[in-house]
PDB file of C-alpha atoms in Angstrom:
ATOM      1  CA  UNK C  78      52.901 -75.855 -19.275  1.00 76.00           C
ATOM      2  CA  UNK C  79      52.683 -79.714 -17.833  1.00 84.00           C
ATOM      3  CA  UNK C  80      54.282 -80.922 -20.877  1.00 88.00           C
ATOM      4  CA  UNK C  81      56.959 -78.477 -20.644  1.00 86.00           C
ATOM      5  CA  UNK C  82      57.518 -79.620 -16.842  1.00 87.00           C
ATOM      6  CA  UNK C  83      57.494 -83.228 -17.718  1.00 88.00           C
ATOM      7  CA  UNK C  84      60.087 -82.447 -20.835  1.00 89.00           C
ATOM      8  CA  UNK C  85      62.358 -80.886 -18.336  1.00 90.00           C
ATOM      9  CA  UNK C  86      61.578 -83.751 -15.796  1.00 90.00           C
ATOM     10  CA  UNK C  87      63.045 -85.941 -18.476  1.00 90.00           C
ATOM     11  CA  UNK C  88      66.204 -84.022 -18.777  1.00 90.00           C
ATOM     12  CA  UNK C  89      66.621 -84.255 -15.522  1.00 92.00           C
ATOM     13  CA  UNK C  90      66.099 -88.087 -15.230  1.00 91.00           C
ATOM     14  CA  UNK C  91      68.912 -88.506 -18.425  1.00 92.00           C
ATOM     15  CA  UNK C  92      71.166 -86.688 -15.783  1.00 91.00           C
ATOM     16  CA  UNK C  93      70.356 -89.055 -13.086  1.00 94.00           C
ATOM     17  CA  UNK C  94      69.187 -86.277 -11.331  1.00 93.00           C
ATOM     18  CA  UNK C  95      65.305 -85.642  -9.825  1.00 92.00           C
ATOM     19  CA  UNK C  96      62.714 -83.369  -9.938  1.00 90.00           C
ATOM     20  CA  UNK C  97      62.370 -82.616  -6.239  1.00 92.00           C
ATOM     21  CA  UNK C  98      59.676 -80.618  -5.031  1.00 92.00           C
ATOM     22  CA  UNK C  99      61.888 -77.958  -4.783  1.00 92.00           C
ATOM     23  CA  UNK C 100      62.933 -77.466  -8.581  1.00 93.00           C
ATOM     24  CA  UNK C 101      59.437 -78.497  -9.296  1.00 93.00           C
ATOM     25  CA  UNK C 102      58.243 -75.291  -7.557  1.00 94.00           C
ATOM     26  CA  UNK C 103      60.895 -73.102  -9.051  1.00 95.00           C
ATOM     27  CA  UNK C 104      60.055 -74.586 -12.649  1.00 94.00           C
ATOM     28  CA  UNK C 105      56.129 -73.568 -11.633  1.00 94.00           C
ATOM     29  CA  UNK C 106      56.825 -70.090 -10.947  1.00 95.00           C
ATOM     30  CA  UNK C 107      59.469 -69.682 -13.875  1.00 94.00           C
ATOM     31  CA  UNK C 108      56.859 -71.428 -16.212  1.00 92.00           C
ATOM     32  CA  UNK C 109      53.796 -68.995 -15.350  1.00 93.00           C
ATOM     33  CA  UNK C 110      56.122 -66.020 -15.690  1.00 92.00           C
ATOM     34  CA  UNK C 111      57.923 -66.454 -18.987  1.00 85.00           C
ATOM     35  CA  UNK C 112      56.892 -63.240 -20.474  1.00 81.00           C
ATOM     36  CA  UNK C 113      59.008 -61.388 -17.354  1.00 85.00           C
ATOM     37  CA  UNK C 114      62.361 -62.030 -16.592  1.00 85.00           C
ATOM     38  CA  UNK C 115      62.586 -62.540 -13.061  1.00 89.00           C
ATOM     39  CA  UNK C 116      65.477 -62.486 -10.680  1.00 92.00           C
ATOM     40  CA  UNK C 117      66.583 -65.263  -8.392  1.00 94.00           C
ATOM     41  CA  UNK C 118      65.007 -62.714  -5.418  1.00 95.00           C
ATOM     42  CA  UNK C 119      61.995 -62.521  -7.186  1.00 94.00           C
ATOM     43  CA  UNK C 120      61.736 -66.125  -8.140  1.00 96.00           C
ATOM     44  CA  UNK C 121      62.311 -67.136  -4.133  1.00 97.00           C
ATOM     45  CA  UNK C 122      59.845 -64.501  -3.345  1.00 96.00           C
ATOM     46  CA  UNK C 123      56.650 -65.840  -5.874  1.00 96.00           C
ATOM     47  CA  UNK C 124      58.020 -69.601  -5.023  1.00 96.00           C
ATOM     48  CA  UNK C 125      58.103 -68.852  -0.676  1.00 95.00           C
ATOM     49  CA  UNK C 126      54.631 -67.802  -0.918  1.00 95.00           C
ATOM     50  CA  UNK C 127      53.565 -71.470  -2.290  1.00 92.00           C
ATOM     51  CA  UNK C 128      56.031 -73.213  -0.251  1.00 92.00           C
ATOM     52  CA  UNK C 129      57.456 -71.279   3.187  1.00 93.00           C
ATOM     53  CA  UNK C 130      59.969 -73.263   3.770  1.00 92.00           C
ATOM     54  CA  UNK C 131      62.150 -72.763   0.876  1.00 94.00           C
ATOM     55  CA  UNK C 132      65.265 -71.104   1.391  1.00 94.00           C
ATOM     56  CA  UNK C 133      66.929 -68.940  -0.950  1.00 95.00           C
ATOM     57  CA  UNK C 134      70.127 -70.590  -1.419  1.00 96.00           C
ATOM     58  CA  UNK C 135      67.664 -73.747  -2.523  1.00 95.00           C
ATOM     59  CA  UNK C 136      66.456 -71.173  -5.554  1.00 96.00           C
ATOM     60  CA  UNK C 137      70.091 -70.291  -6.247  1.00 95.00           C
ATOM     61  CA  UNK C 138      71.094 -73.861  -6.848  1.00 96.00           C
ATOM     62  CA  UNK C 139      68.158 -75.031  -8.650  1.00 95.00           C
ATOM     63  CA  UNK C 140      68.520 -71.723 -10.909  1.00 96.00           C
ATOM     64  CA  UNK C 141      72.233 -72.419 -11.455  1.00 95.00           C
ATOM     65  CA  UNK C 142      71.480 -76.644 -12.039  1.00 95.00           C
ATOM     66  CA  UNK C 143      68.578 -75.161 -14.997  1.00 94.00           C
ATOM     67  CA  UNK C 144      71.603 -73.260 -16.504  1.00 93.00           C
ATOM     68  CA  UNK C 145      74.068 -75.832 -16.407  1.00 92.00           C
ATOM     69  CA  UNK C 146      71.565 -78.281 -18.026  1.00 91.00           C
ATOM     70  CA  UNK C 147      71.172 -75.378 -20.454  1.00 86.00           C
ATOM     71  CA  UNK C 148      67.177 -74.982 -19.728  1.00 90.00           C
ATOM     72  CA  UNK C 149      66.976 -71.702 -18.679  1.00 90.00           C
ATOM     73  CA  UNK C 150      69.145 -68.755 -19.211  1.00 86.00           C
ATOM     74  CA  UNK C 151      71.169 -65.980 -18.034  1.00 89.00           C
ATOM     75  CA  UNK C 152      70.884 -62.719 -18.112  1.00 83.00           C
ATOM     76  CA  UNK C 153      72.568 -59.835 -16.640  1.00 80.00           C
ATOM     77  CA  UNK C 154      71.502 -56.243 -18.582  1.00 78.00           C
ATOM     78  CA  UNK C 155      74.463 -54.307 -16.933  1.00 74.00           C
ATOM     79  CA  UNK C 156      72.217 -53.830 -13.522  1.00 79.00           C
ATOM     80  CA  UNK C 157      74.119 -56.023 -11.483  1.00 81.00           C
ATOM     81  CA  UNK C 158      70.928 -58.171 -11.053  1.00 84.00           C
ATOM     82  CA  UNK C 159      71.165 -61.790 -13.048  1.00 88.00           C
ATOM     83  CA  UNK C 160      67.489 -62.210 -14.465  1.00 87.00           C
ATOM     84  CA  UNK C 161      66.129 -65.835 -16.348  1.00 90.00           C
ATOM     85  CA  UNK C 162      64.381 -66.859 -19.460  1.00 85.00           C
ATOM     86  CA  UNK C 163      63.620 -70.703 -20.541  1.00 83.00           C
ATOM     87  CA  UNK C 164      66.402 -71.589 -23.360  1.00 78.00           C
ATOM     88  CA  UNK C 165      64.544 -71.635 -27.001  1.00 64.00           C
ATOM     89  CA  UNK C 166      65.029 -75.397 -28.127  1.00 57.00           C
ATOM     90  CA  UNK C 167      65.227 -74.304 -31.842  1.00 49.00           C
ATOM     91  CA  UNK C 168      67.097 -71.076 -31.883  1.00 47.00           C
ATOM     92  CA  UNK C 169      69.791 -70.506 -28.993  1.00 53.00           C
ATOM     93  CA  UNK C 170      69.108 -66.742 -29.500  1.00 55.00           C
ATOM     94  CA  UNK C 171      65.519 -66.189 -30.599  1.00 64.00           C
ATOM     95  CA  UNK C 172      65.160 -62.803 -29.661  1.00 72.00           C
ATOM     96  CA  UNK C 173      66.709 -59.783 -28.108  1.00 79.00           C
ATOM     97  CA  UNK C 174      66.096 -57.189 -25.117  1.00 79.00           C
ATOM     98  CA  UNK C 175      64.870 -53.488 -25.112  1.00 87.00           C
ATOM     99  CA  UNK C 176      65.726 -51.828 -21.771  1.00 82.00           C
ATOM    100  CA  UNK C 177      64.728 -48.824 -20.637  1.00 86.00           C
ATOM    101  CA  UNK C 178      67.555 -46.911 -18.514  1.00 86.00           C
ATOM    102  CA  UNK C 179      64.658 -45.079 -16.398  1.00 87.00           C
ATOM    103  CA  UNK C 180      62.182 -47.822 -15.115  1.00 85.00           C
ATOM    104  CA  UNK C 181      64.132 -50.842 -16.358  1.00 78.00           C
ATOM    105  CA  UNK C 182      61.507 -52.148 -18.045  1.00 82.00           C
ATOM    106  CA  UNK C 183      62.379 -54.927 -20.387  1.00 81.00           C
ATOM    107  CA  UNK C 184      60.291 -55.880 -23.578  1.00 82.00           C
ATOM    108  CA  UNK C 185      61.378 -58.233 -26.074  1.00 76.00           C
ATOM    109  CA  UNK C 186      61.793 -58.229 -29.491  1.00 81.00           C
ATOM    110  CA  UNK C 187      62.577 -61.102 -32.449  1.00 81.00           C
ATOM    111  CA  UNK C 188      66.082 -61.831 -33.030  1.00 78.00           C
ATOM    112  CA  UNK C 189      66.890 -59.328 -36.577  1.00 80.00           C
ATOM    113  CA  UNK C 190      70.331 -60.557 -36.719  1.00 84.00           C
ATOM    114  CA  UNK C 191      69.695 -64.060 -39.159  1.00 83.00           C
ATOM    115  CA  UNK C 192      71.055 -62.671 -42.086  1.00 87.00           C
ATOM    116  CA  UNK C 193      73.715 -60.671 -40.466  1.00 88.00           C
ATOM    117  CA  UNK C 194      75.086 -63.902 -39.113  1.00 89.00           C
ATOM    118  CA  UNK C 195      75.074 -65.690 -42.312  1.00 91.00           C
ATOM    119  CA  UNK C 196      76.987 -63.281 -44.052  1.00 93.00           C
ATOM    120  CA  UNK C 197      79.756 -62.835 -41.333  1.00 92.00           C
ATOM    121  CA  UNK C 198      80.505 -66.937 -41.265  1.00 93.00           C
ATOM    122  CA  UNK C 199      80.361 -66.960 -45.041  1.00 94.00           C
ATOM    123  CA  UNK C 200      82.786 -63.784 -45.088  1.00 95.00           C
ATOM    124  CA  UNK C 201      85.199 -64.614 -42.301  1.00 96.00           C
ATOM    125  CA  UNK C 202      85.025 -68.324 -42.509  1.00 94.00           C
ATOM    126  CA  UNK C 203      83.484 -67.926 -38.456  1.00 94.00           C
ATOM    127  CA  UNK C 204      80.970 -70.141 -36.756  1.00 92.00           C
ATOM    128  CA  UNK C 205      78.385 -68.099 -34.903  1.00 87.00           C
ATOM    129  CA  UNK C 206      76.946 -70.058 -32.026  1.00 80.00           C
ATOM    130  CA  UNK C 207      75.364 -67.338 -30.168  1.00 76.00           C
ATOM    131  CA  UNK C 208      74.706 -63.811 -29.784  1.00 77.00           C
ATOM    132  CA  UNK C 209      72.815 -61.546 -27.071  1.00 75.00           C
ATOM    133  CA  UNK C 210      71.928 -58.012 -28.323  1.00 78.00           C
ATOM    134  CA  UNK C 211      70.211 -55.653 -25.381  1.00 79.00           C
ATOM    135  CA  UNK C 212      69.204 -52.727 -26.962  1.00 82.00           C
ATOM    136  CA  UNK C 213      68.965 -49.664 -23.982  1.00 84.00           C
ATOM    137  CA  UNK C 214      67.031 -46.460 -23.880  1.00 90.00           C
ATOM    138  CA  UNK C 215      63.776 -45.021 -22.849  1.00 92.00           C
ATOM    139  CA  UNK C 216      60.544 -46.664 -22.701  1.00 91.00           C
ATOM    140  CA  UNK C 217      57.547 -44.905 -24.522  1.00 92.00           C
ATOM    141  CA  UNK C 218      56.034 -44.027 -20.958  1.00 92.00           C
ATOM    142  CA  UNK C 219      59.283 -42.799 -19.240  1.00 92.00           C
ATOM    143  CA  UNK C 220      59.623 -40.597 -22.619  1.00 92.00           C
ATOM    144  CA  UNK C 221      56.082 -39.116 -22.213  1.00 90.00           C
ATOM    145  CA  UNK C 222      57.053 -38.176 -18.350  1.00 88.00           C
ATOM    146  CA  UNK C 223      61.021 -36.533 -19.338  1.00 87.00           C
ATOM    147  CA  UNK C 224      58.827 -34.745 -21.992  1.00 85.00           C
ATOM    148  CA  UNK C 225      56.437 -33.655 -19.382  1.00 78.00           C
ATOM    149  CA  UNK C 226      59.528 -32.711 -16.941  1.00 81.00           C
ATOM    150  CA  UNK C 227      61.497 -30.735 -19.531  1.00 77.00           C
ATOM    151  CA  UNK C 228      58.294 -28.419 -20.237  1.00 60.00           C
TER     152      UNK C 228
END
C-alpha cells in the first residue's frame, strides 16, 4: 500500500502538483478499500472520521484530479451514484461488474472479453481502447429471499 502511495506521489510530482494531506487521506481510505467501490459520500465519510476538518467539496476535487491523472476510475452502474476503483496499470479494463438490482451489491469478475476484442479489430479494422461491461441481476442471497417471498 506505501509503495502504491509513493507511485502515485510521483505522478503527482511529474504534474507539478503535491500530495497534500488532503489527497493523501483520500488515497488512504481509497487504498484500504479497493475491494469496494465507494462513492465520493462514502469516501468523505471514512476520510472525516480520520481528519474532521475535511470538507466534501475537498473529496470531490481530489476524486476528480485522481481521474484526470487517470489513477482512479469512474463508475456510474445506472444508480445515479458515481462509485471509484484504482486504474489497472497493465490492462485499462481488467475486469467487469456484477450488480444486483435488489441490494446493489457489486462483485467483480475478470475481464472475458480478450478474445472478443481481438477478433473485432482484426475483422473491422477497429482499435479497441476500452470497454466497461456491468452485468445486472440478482445476487445469490437476494435470490434465496424472492424464493422465500414467492412461496
Amino acid at each position: 500500500m506505501q509503495e502504491r502511495l509513493e507511485q502515485i506521489k510521483k505522478q503527482l510530482q511529474s504534474q507539478q502538483l503535491k500530495l497534500t494531506p488532503q489527497r493523501e487521506a483520500t488515497l488512504q481510505i481509497l487504498l484500504e478499500n479497493q475491494e469496494k467501490h465507494l462513492s465520493a459520500e462514502d469516501i468523505f465519510m471514512l476520510v472525516k472520521q480520520r481528519n474532521p476538518d475535511i470538507g466534501l467539496a475537498t473529496v470531490y476535487r481530489t476524486l476528480e484530479l485522481l481521474h484526470d491523472l487517470r489513477i482512479i476510475e469512474k463508475l456510474s452502474f445506472g444508480d445515479g451514484v458515481s462509485r471509484y476503483e484504482f486504474r489497472s496499470d497493465d490492462h485499462p479494463h481488467h475486469h467487469h461488474h456484477l450488480i444486483c438490482l435488489k441490494c446493489g451489491e457489486v462483485s467483480e469478475i475478470e475481464d472475458l472479453l480478450d478474445d472478443l476484442e481481438m477478433r473485432v479489430e482484426r475483422e473491422h479494422k477497429f482499435k479497441i481502447v476500452d470497454h466497461r461491461v456491468n452485468l445486472l441481476g440478482y445476487c445469490e442471497s437476494c435470490q434465496q429471499e424472492m424464493k422465500l417471498k414467492n412461496m
